[in-house]
Every structure is written in structure tokens, then in C-alpha cells.
Short mmCIF file of C-alpha atoms in Angstrom, two decimals:
data_model
loop_
_atom_site.label_atom_id
_atom_site.label_comp_id
_atom_site.label_asym_id
_atom_site.label_seq_id
_atom_site.Cartn_x
_atom_site.Cartn_y
_atom_site.Cartn_z
CA MET A 1 -17.58 26.47 -16.39
CA VAL A 2 -14.70 24.02 -16.92
CA HIS A 3 -11.42 24.03 -15.00
CA HIS A 4 -8.36 22.06 -16.08
CA HIS A 5 -5.30 21.44 -13.93
CA ARG A 6 -2.39 19.77 -15.71
CA ALA A 7 1.17 19.29 -14.50
CA SER A 8 3.60 21.61 -16.24
CA LEU A 9 6.56 19.31 -15.62
CA LEU A 10 6.66 15.56 -14.89
CA VAL A 11 10.02 13.84 -14.70
CA HIS A 12 9.34 10.16 -15.23
CA GLN A 13 11.45 7.40 -13.82
CA GLN A 14 10.78 3.97 -15.36
CA ARG A 15 11.65 1.01 -13.14
CA LYS A 16 10.35 -2.54 -13.69
CA GLY A 17 7.41 -1.27 -15.67
CA GLU A 18 6.32 1.19 -12.94
CA ALA A 19 6.48 4.98 -13.36
CA ALA A 20 7.22 7.43 -10.56
CA ALA A 21 7.21 11.22 -10.51
CA GLN A 22 10.51 12.85 -9.54
CA ASP A 23 10.79 16.35 -8.13
CA PRO A 24 12.79 18.67 -10.44
CA LEU A 25 14.73 20.07 -7.46
CA GLN A 26 15.82 16.56 -6.58
CA ALA A 27 16.89 16.06 -10.17
CA ASP A 28 19.03 19.24 -9.96
CA GLY A 29 20.46 17.99 -6.69
CA GLY A 30 21.35 14.71 -8.38
CA ARG A 31 23.18 16.56 -11.17
CA MET A 32 25.12 18.60 -8.59
CA LYS A 33 26.09 15.41 -6.76
CA GLU A 34 27.24 13.93 -10.05
CA LEU A 35 29.30 17.05 -10.82
CA ARG A 36 30.90 17.05 -7.37
CA GLY A 37 31.64 13.34 -7.78
CA ARG A 38 33.35 13.92 -11.11
CA LEU A 39 35.42 16.75 -9.67
CA ALA A 40 36.46 14.55 -6.76
CA ASP A 41 37.35 11.68 -9.10
CA TYR A 42 39.35 14.07 -11.29
CA ALA A 43 41.17 15.48 -8.28
CA CYS A 44 42.01 12.03 -6.92
CA HIS A 45 43.24 10.89 -10.33
CA HIS A 46 45.59 13.84 -10.72
CA ARG A 47 46.81 13.65 -7.14
CA LYS A 48 48.08 10.18 -7.91
CA HIS A 49 50.07 11.73 -10.73
CA GLY A 50 51.50 14.52 -8.63
CA HIS A 51 49.21 17.36 -9.76
CA ASP A 52 48.80 19.01 -6.36
CA ALA A 53 48.29 22.41 -7.95
CA LEU A 54 44.80 21.44 -9.05
CA LEU A 55 43.93 20.40 -5.51
CA ARG A 56 45.17 23.71 -4.14
CA MET A 57 43.10 25.55 -6.73
CA LEU A 58 39.96 23.60 -5.80
CA ALA A 59 40.54 24.18 -2.10
CA GLY A 60 40.93 27.91 -2.71
CA PHE A 61 37.77 27.97 -4.79
CA ALA A 62 35.85 26.22 -1.97
CA LEU A 63 37.19 28.70 0.60
CA VAL A 64 36.16 31.72 -1.47
CA THR A 65 32.73 30.22 -2.11
CA CYS A 66 32.12 29.64 1.61
CA PHE A 67 33.22 33.21 2.37
CA LEU A 68 30.78 34.62 -0.20
CA LEU A 69 27.94 32.48 1.16
CA LEU A 70 28.50 33.76 4.67
CA LEU A 71 29.07 37.40 3.70
CA PRO A 72 25.85 39.37 4.35
CA GLY A 73 24.47 41.13 1.30
CA SER A 74 26.67 39.33 -1.22
CA PRO A 75 25.01 38.31 -4.53
CA VAL A 76 25.88 34.65 -3.90
CA SER A 77 24.37 34.78 -0.42
CA ALA A 78 21.20 36.42 -1.77
CA ALA A 79 20.91 33.78 -4.48
CA MET A 80 21.23 31.02 -1.90
CA ASP A 81 18.58 32.64 0.30
CA GLU A 82 16.26 32.80 -2.70
CA LEU A 83 16.89 29.11 -3.40
CA LEU A 84 16.09 28.19 0.20
CA GLN A 85 12.92 30.28 0.11
CA LEU A 86 11.93 28.52 -3.10
CA GLY A 87 12.33 25.21 -1.30
CA LYS A 88 10.15 26.47 1.54
CA ARG A 89 7.48 27.69 -0.86
CA THR A 90 7.58 24.38 -2.71
CA ARG A 91 7.05 22.43 0.49
CA HIS A 92 4.26 24.77 1.51
CA ASP A 93 2.58 24.36 -1.87
CA GLU A 94 2.72 20.59 -1.53
CA GLU A 95 0.70 20.84 1.67
CA ALA A 96 -1.93 23.07 0.04
CA PRO A 97 -5.35 21.62 -0.82
CA PRO A 98 -5.35 19.69 -4.11
CA PRO A 99 -6.85 21.28 -7.23
CA CYS A 100 -10.64 21.00 -7.40
CA ALA A 101 -10.87 20.76 -3.60
CA ASP A 102 -13.11 23.85 -3.52
CA VAL A 103 -15.45 23.94 -6.51
CA ALA A 104 -18.16 26.52 -7.16
CA ASN A 105 -21.75 25.43 -7.68
CA GLY A 106 -22.58 24.64 -11.29
CA THR A 107 -18.99 23.66 -12.06
CA VAL A 108 -17.13 20.66 -13.43
CA CYS A 109 -13.48 20.70 -12.36
CA CYS A 110 -10.96 18.07 -13.45
CA ASP A 111 -7.55 17.67 -11.82
CA ARG A 112 -5.30 15.84 -14.26
CA SER A 113 -2.00 16.91 -12.68
CA ALA A 114 -1.26 13.69 -10.77
CA LEU A 115 0.75 10.87 -12.27
CA ARG A 116 -1.39 8.05 -10.89
CA SER A 117 -4.99 9.19 -11.26
CA ASP A 118 -7.35 11.84 -12.60
CA VAL A 119 -10.06 13.22 -10.31
CA CYS A 120 -13.04 15.29 -11.43
CA VAL A 121 -15.53 17.11 -9.19
CA MET A 122 -19.07 18.05 -10.24
CA ARG A 123 -21.11 20.32 -7.97
CA GLY A 124 -24.77 21.24 -8.34
CA ASP A 125 -27.61 19.11 -9.74
CA VAL A 126 -25.67 15.97 -10.73
CA ARG A 127 -27.60 13.14 -12.41
CA THR A 128 -26.55 9.65 -13.48
CA GLN A 129 -27.36 8.10 -16.84
CA GLY A 130 -26.09 4.52 -16.91
CA ALA A 131 -27.30 3.79 -20.44
CA SER A 132 -24.86 6.34 -21.92
CA ASN A 133 -22.13 5.96 -19.26
CA SER A 134 -22.65 9.63 -18.41
CA LEU A 135 -23.01 11.99 -15.50
CA PHE A 136 -24.88 15.22 -16.20
CA LEU A 137 -24.60 18.52 -14.34
CA LEU A 138 -27.84 20.43 -14.94
CA LEU A 139 -27.49 24.20 -15.23
CA ARG A 140 -29.96 27.05 -15.29
CA PRO A 141 -31.72 27.64 -18.64
CA ASN A 142 -29.74 29.74 -21.14
CA SER A 143 -26.52 29.12 -19.22
CA SER A 144 -23.46 29.59 -21.43
CA ALA A 145 -21.17 27.38 -19.32
CA ALA A 146 -20.52 24.00 -20.89
CA ALA A 147 -18.42 21.00 -19.98
CA ASP A 148 -17.70 17.72 -21.71
CA GLU A 149 -15.03 15.71 -19.93
CA ARG A 150 -14.04 12.05 -20.15
CA ILE A 151 -12.44 10.06 -17.36
CA ARG A 152 -11.56 6.49 -16.49
CA PRO A 153 -11.82 6.42 -12.66
CA TYR A 154 -8.92 4.09 -11.83
CA THR A 155 -5.60 4.82 -10.12
CA ARG A 156 -3.07 3.54 -12.68
CA LYS A 157 -3.50 6.14 -15.41
CA TRP A 158 0.12 5.86 -16.62
CA GLU A 159 -0.46 2.19 -17.47
CA SER A 160 -2.29 2.40 -20.78
CA SER A 161 -2.78 -1.35 -21.20
CA ILE A 162 -4.89 -1.72 -18.04
CA MET A 163 -6.57 1.69 -18.35
CA SER A 164 -7.97 0.65 -21.72
CA THR A 165 -10.03 -1.99 -19.90
CA ILE A 166 -11.64 0.55 -17.54
CA ASP A 167 -15.07 1.91 -18.48
CA GLU A 168 -14.89 5.53 -19.58
CA LEU A 169 -17.34 8.01 -18.10
CA ARG A 170 -18.53 11.13 -19.85
CA LEU A 171 -19.11 14.17 -17.63
CA ARG A 172 -21.36 16.75 -19.25
CA SER A 173 -23.02 19.96 -18.20
CA ALA A 174 -26.30 20.86 -19.87
CA PRO A 175 -29.07 23.40 -19.30
CA GLU A 176 -32.34 22.19 -17.81
CA GLY A 177 -34.60 20.86 -20.54
CA ASP A 178 -31.73 19.59 -22.69
CA ALA A 179 -32.97 16.54 -24.57
CA ALA A 180 -29.86 14.47 -23.78
CA ALA A 181 -30.03 15.00 -20.00
CA PRO A 182 -32.28 13.02 -17.63
CA ALA A 183 -35.52 14.94 -17.17
CA ARG A 184 -36.27 13.74 -13.64
CA CYS A 185 -34.72 12.08 -10.60
CA ASP A 186 -35.76 8.54 -9.67
CA VAL A 187 -33.68 8.63 -6.48
CA ARG A 188 -32.59 11.91 -4.93
CA HIS A 189 -29.66 11.77 -2.49
CA GLY A 190 -28.88 14.62 -0.12
CA ILE A 191 -25.22 13.61 0.17
CA PRO A 192 -22.26 13.43 -2.28
CA ALA A 193 -21.28 10.51 -4.48
CA VAL A 194 -17.82 9.04 -5.02
CA VAL A 195 -17.52 7.27 -8.36
CA LEU A 196 -14.89 4.54 -8.78
CA SER A 197 -14.09 1.44 -10.78
CA THR A 198 -13.62 -1.98 -9.20
CA GLY A 199 -12.17 -3.33 -12.44
CA GLY A 200 -8.54 -3.26 -13.55
CA TYR A 201 -6.32 -5.63 -11.62
CA THR A 202 -9.16 -6.68 -9.32
CA GLY A 203 -8.51 -10.27 -8.22
CA ASN A 204 -4.95 -9.47 -7.04
CA VAL A 205 -4.97 -8.58 -3.34
CA TYR A 206 -2.12 -6.08 -3.69
CA HIS A 207 -3.96 -4.12 -6.37
CA GLU A 208 -7.27 -4.44 -4.54
CA PHE A 209 -5.76 -2.59 -1.58
CA ASN A 210 -3.25 -0.33 -3.32
CA ASP A 211 -5.38 0.74 -6.28
CA GLY A 212 -8.80 0.57 -4.65
CA ILE A 213 -9.35 0.21 -0.90
CA ILE A 214 -6.68 2.63 0.37
CA PRO A 215 -7.47 5.31 -2.27
CA LEU A 216 -11.17 4.92 -1.40
CA TYR A 217 -10.27 5.56 2.26
CA ILE A 218 -8.18 8.61 1.27
CA THR A 219 -10.94 10.06 -0.91
CA ALA A 220 -13.98 9.32 1.25
CA ARG A 221 -12.81 9.42 4.86
CA HIS A 222 -13.57 13.12 5.39
CA TYR A 223 -17.26 12.57 4.52
CA ASN A 224 -17.69 10.69 7.83
CA LYS A 225 -19.70 7.92 6.09
CA LYS A 226 -22.24 10.40 4.62
CA VAL A 227 -21.40 9.45 1.05
CA VAL A 228 -22.68 7.05 -1.61
CA PHE A 229 -20.27 4.91 -3.64
CA VAL A 230 -21.13 4.55 -7.31
CA MET A 231 -19.23 1.58 -8.73
CA LEU A 232 -18.30 0.90 -12.31
CA GLU A 233 -17.63 -2.74 -13.20
CA TYR A 234 -19.37 -3.83 -10.02
CA HIS A 235 -18.57 -7.35 -8.76
CA ASP A 236 -20.73 -9.21 -6.23
CA TRP A 237 -17.71 -11.19 -5.01
CA TRP A 238 -15.80 -7.95 -4.42
CA MET A 239 -18.59 -6.68 -2.18
CA THR A 240 -18.71 -10.04 -0.36
CA LYS A 241 -14.97 -9.78 0.31
CA TYR A 242 -14.73 -6.08 1.12
CA GLY A 243 -18.26 -5.20 2.22
CA HIS A 244 -17.23 -4.89 5.89
CA ILE A 245 -14.65 -2.27 4.90
CA VAL A 246 -17.08 -0.40 2.63
CA GLU A 247 -19.52 -0.20 5.56
CA GLN A 248 -16.85 1.59 7.59
CA LEU A 249 -16.66 4.31 4.93
CA SER A 250 -20.33 4.72 3.98
CA ASP A 251 -23.66 4.32 5.74
CA TYR A 252 -25.38 3.71 2.39
CA PRO A 253 -25.48 0.76 -0.02
CA PRO A 254 -23.30 1.18 -3.12
CA ILE A 255 -24.82 1.68 -6.57
CA ASP A 256 -24.05 -0.67 -9.47
CA PHE A 257 -23.76 2.04 -12.11
CA ALA A 258 -24.08 -0.15 -15.20
CA ASN A 259 -27.05 -2.23 -14.04
CA ASP A 260 -29.02 0.31 -12.00
CA ARG A 261 -30.81 2.23 -14.74
CA ARG A 262 -32.55 4.60 -12.38
CA THR A 263 -31.51 8.24 -12.43
CA HIS A 264 -29.70 9.04 -9.18
CA CYS A 265 -29.30 12.71 -8.30
CA PHE A 266 -26.57 14.13 -6.04
CA PRO A 267 -25.51 17.60 -4.90
CA GLU A 268 -21.91 16.66 -5.68
CA ALA A 269 -19.94 13.88 -7.35
CA VAL A 270 -16.24 13.08 -7.04
CA VAL A 271 -15.24 10.92 -9.99
CA GLY A 272 -11.99 9.01 -9.46
CA LEU A 273 -9.88 8.28 -6.37
CA ARG A 274 -6.87 10.07 -4.96
CA ILE A 275 -3.80 7.93 -4.28
CA HIS A 276 -0.62 8.89 -2.42
CA ASP A 277 1.96 6.13 -2.80
CA GLU A 278 2.40 2.35 -2.61
CA LEU A 279 0.14 1.09 0.21
CA ALA A 280 0.60 4.48 1.83
CA ILE A 281 -1.30 7.44 3.28
CA ASP A 282 0.32 10.88 3.45
CA ALA A 283 -0.85 12.43 6.73
CA ALA A 284 -0.15 15.96 5.41
CA ARG A 285 -2.90 15.48 2.82
CA MET A 286 -5.46 13.88 5.14
CA PRO A 287 -8.03 15.38 7.52
CA ALA A 288 -6.79 15.26 11.12
CA ASN A 289 -3.41 14.01 9.79
CA GLN A 290 -4.64 10.44 9.45
CA THR A 291 -2.00 7.82 8.65
CA ILE A 292 -1.76 4.21 7.52
CA GLN A 293 -2.11 3.24 11.19
CA ASP A 294 -5.53 4.92 11.27
CA PHE A 295 -6.41 2.91 8.17
CA ARG A 296 -5.38 -0.25 9.98
CA GLN A 297 -7.56 0.72 12.96
CA MET A 298 -10.43 1.01 10.51
CA LEU A 299 -9.66 -2.55 9.32
CA ASP A 300 -9.83 -3.65 12.98
CA ASP A 301 -13.26 -2.06 13.35
CA ALA A 302 -14.43 -3.59 10.07
CA HIS A 303 -13.58 -7.17 10.99
CA ARG A 304 -14.16 -7.21 14.76
CA GLY A 305 -17.79 -8.37 14.60
CA ARG A 306 -17.22 -11.14 12.06
CA ILE A 307 -14.14 -12.41 13.90
CA GLN A 308 -16.09 -12.62 17.15
CA THR A 309 -18.75 -14.67 15.35
CA ILE A 310 -16.09 -17.03 13.99
CA ILE A 311 -14.64 -17.48 17.49
CA GLU A 312 -18.06 -18.26 18.97
CA GLU A 313 -18.76 -20.79 16.21
CA GLU A 314 -15.45 -22.53 16.87
CA GLU A 315 -16.06 -22.60 20.62
CA GLU A 316 -19.47 -24.18 20.07
CA GLU A 317 -17.93 -26.84 17.84
CA GLU A 318 -15.21 -27.58 20.41
CA ALA A 319 -17.75 -27.79 23.23
CA ALA A 320 -19.88 -30.18 21.22
CA ALA A 321 -16.85 -32.36 20.44
CA ALA A 322 -15.81 -32.40 24.10
CA ALA A 323 -19.30 -33.33 25.23
CA ALA A 324 -19.37 -36.16 22.71
CA ALA A 325 -16.11 -37.64 24.00
CA ALA A 326 -17.18 -40.17 26.59
CA ALA A 327 -13.61 -40.68 27.70
CA ALA A 328 -13.56 -37.15 29.05
CA THR A 329 -15.88 -38.24 31.91
CA ALA A 330 -13.63 -41.05 33.13
CA PRO A 331 -10.85 -40.30 35.65
CA ALA A 332 -8.20 -41.24 33.09
CA GLY A 333 -9.88 -38.95 30.57
CA ILE A 334 -9.97 -36.08 33.07
CA GLU A 335 -6.28 -36.52 33.82
CA ARG A 336 -5.47 -36.66 30.13
CA ARG A 337 -7.46 -33.47 29.56
CA LYS A 338 -5.55 -31.71 32.36
CA GLN A 339 -2.26 -32.69 30.75
CA GLN A 340 -3.48 -31.41 27.40
CA GLN A 341 -4.56 -28.12 28.99
CA HIS A 342 -1.16 -27.81 30.68
CA ARG A 343 0.65 -28.39 27.39
CA GLY A 344 -1.73 -25.93 25.73
CA SER A 345 -0.96 -23.22 28.30
CA LYS A 346 2.75 -23.67 27.59
CA ARG A 347 2.13 -23.41 23.87
CA ASN A 348 0.05 -20.27 24.35
CA ASP A 349 3.01 -18.57 26.02
CA ARG A 350 5.07 -18.91 22.83
CA PRO A 351 5.07 -16.27 20.07
CA ARG A 352 2.95 -17.01 17.00
CA LEU A 353 4.58 -17.22 13.58
CA VAL A 354 2.50 -17.41 10.40
CA ILE A 355 3.96 -18.65 7.13
CA VAL A 356 2.05 -17.26 4.14
CA SER A 357 2.54 -20.14 1.73
CA ARG A 358 2.65 -20.08 -2.07
CA ASN A 359 2.16 -22.81 -4.63
CA GLY A 360 3.47 -22.43 -8.14
CA SER A 361 6.17 -19.82 -8.64
CA ARG A 362 8.24 -18.43 -5.75
CA ALA A 363 7.24 -21.29 -3.48
CA ILE A 364 9.43 -22.32 -0.55
CA GLU A 365 10.52 -25.80 -1.61
CA ASN A 366 11.69 -26.79 1.89
CA GLU A 367 8.68 -25.35 3.70
CA ALA A 368 8.39 -28.36 6.05
CA GLU A 369 11.99 -27.76 7.13
CA LEU A 370 11.15 -24.10 7.73
CA VAL A 371 8.24 -25.11 9.97
CA ARG A 372 10.52 -27.38 12.05
CA ALA A 373 13.18 -24.66 12.31
CA ALA A 374 10.62 -22.07 13.47
CA GLU A 375 9.20 -24.46 16.06
CA GLY A 376 12.73 -25.22 17.21
CA ALA A 377 13.33 -21.49 17.63
CA GLY A 378 10.40 -21.28 20.05
CA PHE A 379 7.46 -20.31 17.85
CA ARG A 380 3.96 -21.69 17.48
CA VAL A 381 3.67 -22.06 13.71
CA ALA A 382 0.67 -21.84 11.40
CA VAL A 383 0.80 -22.18 7.61
CA LEU A 384 -1.71 -20.15 5.60
CA GLN A 385 -2.28 -20.50 1.88
CA PRO A 386 -4.74 -17.75 0.91
CA ARG A 387 -6.96 -18.23 -2.11
CA GLN A 388 -9.15 -15.73 -3.89
CA ASP A 389 -12.21 -17.13 -2.10
CA THR A 390 -10.58 -17.14 1.37
CA GLU A 391 -12.71 -15.07 3.72
CA LEU A 392 -10.83 -11.89 4.51
CA ALA A 393 -11.89 -11.94 8.18
CA LYS A 394 -10.18 -15.32 8.65
CA MET A 395 -6.94 -13.99 7.19
CA TYR A 396 -7.26 -10.87 9.30
CA ARG A 397 -7.83 -12.89 12.45
CA ALA A 398 -4.78 -15.11 11.85
CA LEU A 399 -2.37 -12.28 11.08
CA ASN A 400 -3.74 -9.82 13.63
CA ALA A 401 -3.04 -12.46 16.30
CA SER A 402 0.44 -13.29 14.98
CA ASP A 403 3.78 -11.97 16.18
CA VAL A 404 5.77 -12.82 13.05
CA MET A 405 4.79 -13.21 9.39
CA VAL A 406 7.08 -15.01 6.92
CA GLY A 407 6.48 -15.14 3.17
CA VAL A 408 8.11 -14.88 -0.24
CA HIS A 409 7.76 -11.62 -2.17
CA GLY A 410 4.44 -11.46 -3.99
CA ALA A 411 0.93 -10.03 -3.76
CA ALA A 412 0.09 -12.04 -0.63
CA MET A 413 2.63 -9.95 1.30
CA THR A 414 -0.05 -7.23 1.26
CA HIS A 415 -1.47 -9.05 4.29
CA PHE A 416 1.19 -7.35 6.43
CA LEU A 417 -1.49 -4.64 6.70
CA PHE A 418 -3.37 -6.99 9.03
CA MET A 419 -0.52 -7.22 11.57
CA ARG A 420 -0.29 -5.24 14.78
CA PRO A 421 2.34 -2.45 14.87
CA GLY A 422 5.44 -3.77 16.62
CA SER A 423 5.14 -7.22 15.00
CA VAL A 424 7.83 -8.69 12.74
CA PHE A 425 7.53 -9.08 8.98
CA ILE A 426 10.13 -11.31 7.32
CA GLN A 427 9.95 -11.04 3.53
CA VAL A 428 11.99 -13.59 1.59
CA VAL A 429 13.43 -11.67 -1.36
CA PRO A 430 14.14 -13.86 -4.42
CA LEU A 431 16.77 -12.96 -7.00
CA GLY A 432 15.85 -9.98 -9.15
CA THR A 433 13.11 -8.64 -6.87
CA ASP A 434 15.05 -6.35 -4.51
CA TRP A 435 13.55 -3.07 -5.70
CA ALA A 436 9.96 -4.32 -5.86
CA ALA A 437 10.20 -6.04 -2.47
CA GLU A 438 11.42 -2.86 -0.79
CA THR A 439 9.12 -0.43 -2.64
CA TYR A 440 5.85 -2.35 -2.47
CA TYR A 441 6.16 -4.03 0.93
CA GLY A 442 9.33 -3.14 2.86
CA GLU A 443 8.96 0.63 3.17
CA PRO A 444 5.14 0.48 3.60
CA ALA A 445 5.61 -2.07 6.41
CA ARG A 446 7.97 0.27 8.25
CA ARG A 447 5.44 3.09 7.92
CA LEU A 448 2.85 0.84 9.54
CA GLY A 449 5.20 0.39 12.51
CA LEU A 450 6.30 -3.19 11.82
CA ARG A 451 9.82 -4.50 12.37
CA TYR A 452 10.71 -5.30 8.77
CA MET A 453 13.42 -7.96 8.31
CA PRO A 454 14.13 -8.75 4.65
CA TYR A 455 15.85 -12.05 3.89
CA LYS A 456 17.65 -11.70 0.56
CA ILE A 457 18.41 -15.14 -0.79
CA LEU A 458 21.77 -16.17 -2.20
CA PRO A 459 21.96 -17.50 -5.77
CA SER A 460 22.44 -20.99 -4.34
CA GLU A 461 19.01 -20.71 -2.62
CA SER A 462 17.25 -20.08 -5.93
CA SER A 463 15.91 -22.77 -8.26
CA LEU A 464 17.59 -20.74 -11.03
CA TYR A 465 20.96 -21.89 -9.66
CA GLY A 466 20.54 -25.27 -11.34
CA GLN A 467 19.34 -23.78 -14.63
CA TYR A 468 22.06 -21.27 -15.44
CA ALA A 469 25.86 -21.20 -15.44
CA LYS A 470 27.31 -19.89 -12.19
CA ASP A 471 28.62 -16.75 -13.93
CA ASP A 472 25.40 -16.04 -15.83
CA PRO A 473 24.01 -12.49 -15.28
CA VAL A 474 20.70 -14.06 -14.21
CA LEU A 475 22.54 -15.14 -11.04
CA THR A 476 25.31 -12.58 -10.76
CA ASP A 477 23.76 -9.36 -12.08
CA PRO A 478 19.92 -9.31 -11.89
CA ASN A 479 19.85 -5.55 -12.51
CA THR A 480 21.19 -6.10 -16.02
CA VAL A 481 18.55 -8.72 -16.68
CA ASN A 482 15.79 -6.50 -15.29
CA ALA A 483 16.95 -3.69 -17.59
CA MET A 484 15.79 -5.83 -20.51
CA GLY A 485 12.19 -5.07 -19.58
CA TRP A 486 9.24 -6.09 -17.43
CA GLN A 487 8.39 -9.18 -19.48
CA VAL A 488 11.91 -10.57 -18.98
CA THR A 489 11.73 -9.88 -15.23
CA LYS A 490 8.35 -11.56 -15.02
CA GLN A 491 9.41 -14.62 -17.00
CA VAL A 492 12.77 -15.18 -15.28
CA TYR A 493 12.40 -13.99 -11.70
CA LEU A 494 8.69 -13.94 -10.93
CA ASP A 495 7.24 -16.87 -12.87
CA GLY A 496 10.33 -19.04 -13.17
CA GLN A 497 11.84 -19.09 -9.68
CA ASN A 498 11.32 -21.01 -6.44
CA VAL A 499 13.44 -20.77 -3.28
CA SER A 500 15.02 -23.33 -0.97
CA LEU A 501 16.06 -21.56 2.23
CA ASP A 502 19.49 -22.10 3.75
CA MET A 503 18.30 -22.95 7.26
CA ALA A 504 21.65 -22.12 8.85
CA ARG A 505 21.21 -18.56 7.55
CA PHE A 506 17.49 -18.34 8.13
CA ARG A 507 17.72 -19.48 11.76
CA LEU A 508 19.61 -16.25 12.44
CA GLN A 509 16.58 -14.40 11.14
CA LEU A 510 14.27 -16.46 13.36
CA ARG A 511 16.43 -15.76 16.42
CA GLN A 512 16.34 -12.04 15.74
CA ALA A 513 12.56 -12.16 15.37
CA TYR A 514 12.22 -14.09 18.63
CA GLY A 515 14.50 -11.63 20.41
CA HIS A 516 12.39 -8.72 19.14
CA TRP A 517 9.22 -10.40 20.42
CA ALA A 518 10.80 -11.10 23.83
CA ALA A 519 11.98 -7.49 24.17
CA GLN A 520 8.53 -6.21 23.20
CA ARG A 521 6.85 -8.47 25.77
CA GLN A 522 9.25 -7.40 28.51
CA ARG A 523 8.59 -3.76 27.67
CA ARG A 524 4.81 -4.27 27.81
CA ARG A 525 5.08 -6.01 31.16
CA ALA A 526 7.22 -3.19 32.53
CA ASP A 527 4.74 -0.61 31.27
CA SER A 528 1.87 -2.59 32.81
CA GLY A 529 3.68 -2.78 36.14
CA ASN A 530 4.34 0.95 36.13
CA THR A 531 0.68 1.60 35.42
CA GLN A 532 -0.38 -0.63 38.30
CA ARG A 533 2.00 1.16 40.71
CA ARG A 534 0.65 4.55 39.68
CA ARG A 535 -2.96 3.63 40.44
CA PRO A 536 -4.30 5.24 43.67
CA MET A 537 -4.92 2.91 46.59
#
């Protein structure tokens, strides 16, 4: 048996090369707003020319309309009630289980209704066949049900250029004894499989989390770790980097689909990952209403052990260095060490600010000046420059312990996920990146519970200021330039721009961040004091 679920209506909104689904009711609402706006403009225009009669006519029309809406039993009132009920039903439907959530045994069900990803579910005797890039669902002999589906299990299905690089899987049902199907199981699993690709934009930390890690959490969390991950385009380095997270989602080692030629058998296979939004988790579609903050707690659990090991290693190194310093045993050395400890205790009482540094495009050209300004504002400052081979636990440790993160818009801003709720995230927004900065990092940061403080640069703070005339649209109207297409945006604003911060302006941002930290600390101390007073004697 084969089930197909396809969207009957998708309204696409293209923006900077990204597609987003738009609700038809919202589209209708937008047209009504536009109509009302035109009426208002028309009325204002004619009022200026003395046409008050039109205004009186419109006012009378509005009065009659309101009367009809409020009049019980009127056709207009009934129509409005029906519209409101439709809205209620629509919202209710959105909270319903997704298609293919409940699949009968011996069935292949594919949900192709979502804009971002396809998800297929196979239930019954599911067998892998790596040599043919296939999964087989074995049926009883003489069964008439047949399925032959194809799917690329990656979460950017609207982006044909990258999807063409993803391995395609063939999902087939076949009766027992079929010559094409695996005749026996080499490894039989009593738990489901989730099949995904770690290809695509892998290597970019934003895409690794947005397209892979968070959708994997969304898809697999309800299995309570009793699930096996079957990975297409398996990368050893990816497992080295994200293995601690994978272990939080599965008690079992993942399977390298292409290179493990054994036949693995499962009672169920979910092929593809569900995705909600940019770096986001919709609680209404999650078991126990889990949110992005629950995801972050999972990241805490994943890295806690490794971070503790790193701390112990550093303490051992420091102890060895102290023991080797002969001066530390002399009275002068002891006094010097006390002074250092005193200065250290003062430093430890200051909030921690991390600058996520870039080299190449969108670098902060006066970064040293930024460091001095932040220290002058009362922060302890650390500069991080993550590389692809940077251990994730070290990045997590640095940002989890920070109070403020500062960085220029780009993939590395994904590390805001490592910050504690209540911390401050200052994103420097270069020219031409307003929409992307807000969509990919600003709004997701607010959902995590961070205090998001965007710093939109002025044209004079951009390296483009010296390359173009002062009235050039590149400086004065980035939206027009962006409308020329993604490649233009990438060339001009992403690959061709650095920033030099106006420190007089940016110090205001630093003072606000410091004030937020101070208020948070005072609140925590007050809460702690109240807790102490409530304890029984």
C-alpha cells in the first residue's frame, strides 16, 4: 500500500535565495490591508481637494457594516462567524499529527507536503541494501500492495542545486522471495531506524545545526534513544565533532549506509528529517511540548563530561607549572602570588565577553580597539576564532561561560545556541544583511531566551564606503541591490565587505549589555536571598 500526501497550495516567497511558505489566509489579509490602505490614500487625497462627500460616504458605509456584523442572525454576521471558525479549524489542523505519523504494518507512506523536506515511513520487515541504495519492505507472498518511492533525505528540498548532490534512496516493497530483495538479515534490530544524510552543506556550522542536528533532535527525540541512525554520506570527522550529541539521541552506534554492506533489518524506518524553522523547534509539534531551550539542555548534557575533562587537564598543567616555579617558594614569590590571586578575584567578578572573530570577509578591522573598549566598559574579554577542526566542547565551554557574545553576521553566529538564556548576543549587521541577520540569528536567539542586541552599521563603518560613490545604491539602498539576486548579494555584501566599528556608537551597545548583566546579577542575588530566608531554621 502506498500513501502520498502533497500540499494542495504553496505560496512561495523568494527572499535572498531562500523560499518560505506563506499561509493563504495571511495572503488574503495582506490584500485586505492593501485595499484599506488604498482607500485611505484615496480619501486623504480627495479631502485635500475638498471632496468631503466621499469621506461621509465611507464613514456611512463603515457604520452600516459594523451594524450588520453585530446584528444577530444577519448574513454578514454569519459569514464572519464562519470565517472565524475556519481560522479555528485551521489552527487546530496545524496542531494535528503530521501525515504518516500513524502507519499501518506493511505500508510505505511518504509525506511530501512540507516545503523544506520529504519524510517517508516504512513499517514492517524493513531491510537495507547498500549496494543498490535501497530499502526494502518485505510483504507476505502473493501480496498485491506495491511501493516504489525515491527520496533524498535532506532538509533543503526546495534548493535543487544542493539536493542534486544528496544520495537518492529507493524505497521498495516486495513479496518475500522476490529476487531483488535481500533474502536474509545479517543484523536484526528490534528498534526503529532514522535515515538521514550528513552531506549537503556539511562543513558550515549553521547548516550542520539547522539542516541536520536540530531536525535530528525533532525527528528522533520521542524514541527516547531507542533508535538507530542510518547515515548516508557518512563522515568520520562529523562523528568526531558531533558524536557527543548523537549519543544523547541514540544508545546505538550509527550505521554507515554506503560502506556497511550487511543487511540490517528493522521493524520501522523513518527516511528523512522533519524541520520546523530556522534554528527553531515548534513546541506544538513536539512530545511534551519541548522547545529550543530543551534542545540547549541536551547540548549541556552532551558536553558536560568532556568539558570537565578539559578543566581537569588544565588544572593539572597549571599545578605542574606552579610547582616548577621555584620563585613561588620564596617569601617574595608568595607575596607576588597573593597579589596575582587578588587581581584574579577582581577579574573574576567582571562579566565575560567573547568576541567571535572572523578573518577574510566581514572581519572587524579595528578588533583590537573593540577589545580595549570592551575592557574599558568593565568586561573580561576573550577572542575566539573558530575553525572547522576546533573541538566543539571547547567552543561550548567558552560561550556557555560567557555573559555577552559579539560577532559579525555569518555562520559562526550559530554558536549563540551555546549561551545561557538571559545572556546578551550582539550581532554586528553589515550593509545588505538585515533580513538574513534577523531571520537566521536574531529571532532564533530571542526564542532561546537571549537578550538580542543587533548593531546595524552605518555606511561609513563599511569597507564598501571607500569603494562606491556616497549616493550609490550599494550604500544607500541595499534592498535594491539584493533584488538583483543571491549571487549579487553574496559578491557585494557577504564576500566583499569588512566593518570598522564606530567606537563612540558601539560603546553605547557595550554599556547596555553591561547594564543588562548587572540587573540580571542583582535579580539572582535577590532571588537567592529570598530562598535563604524561606528555609526553615
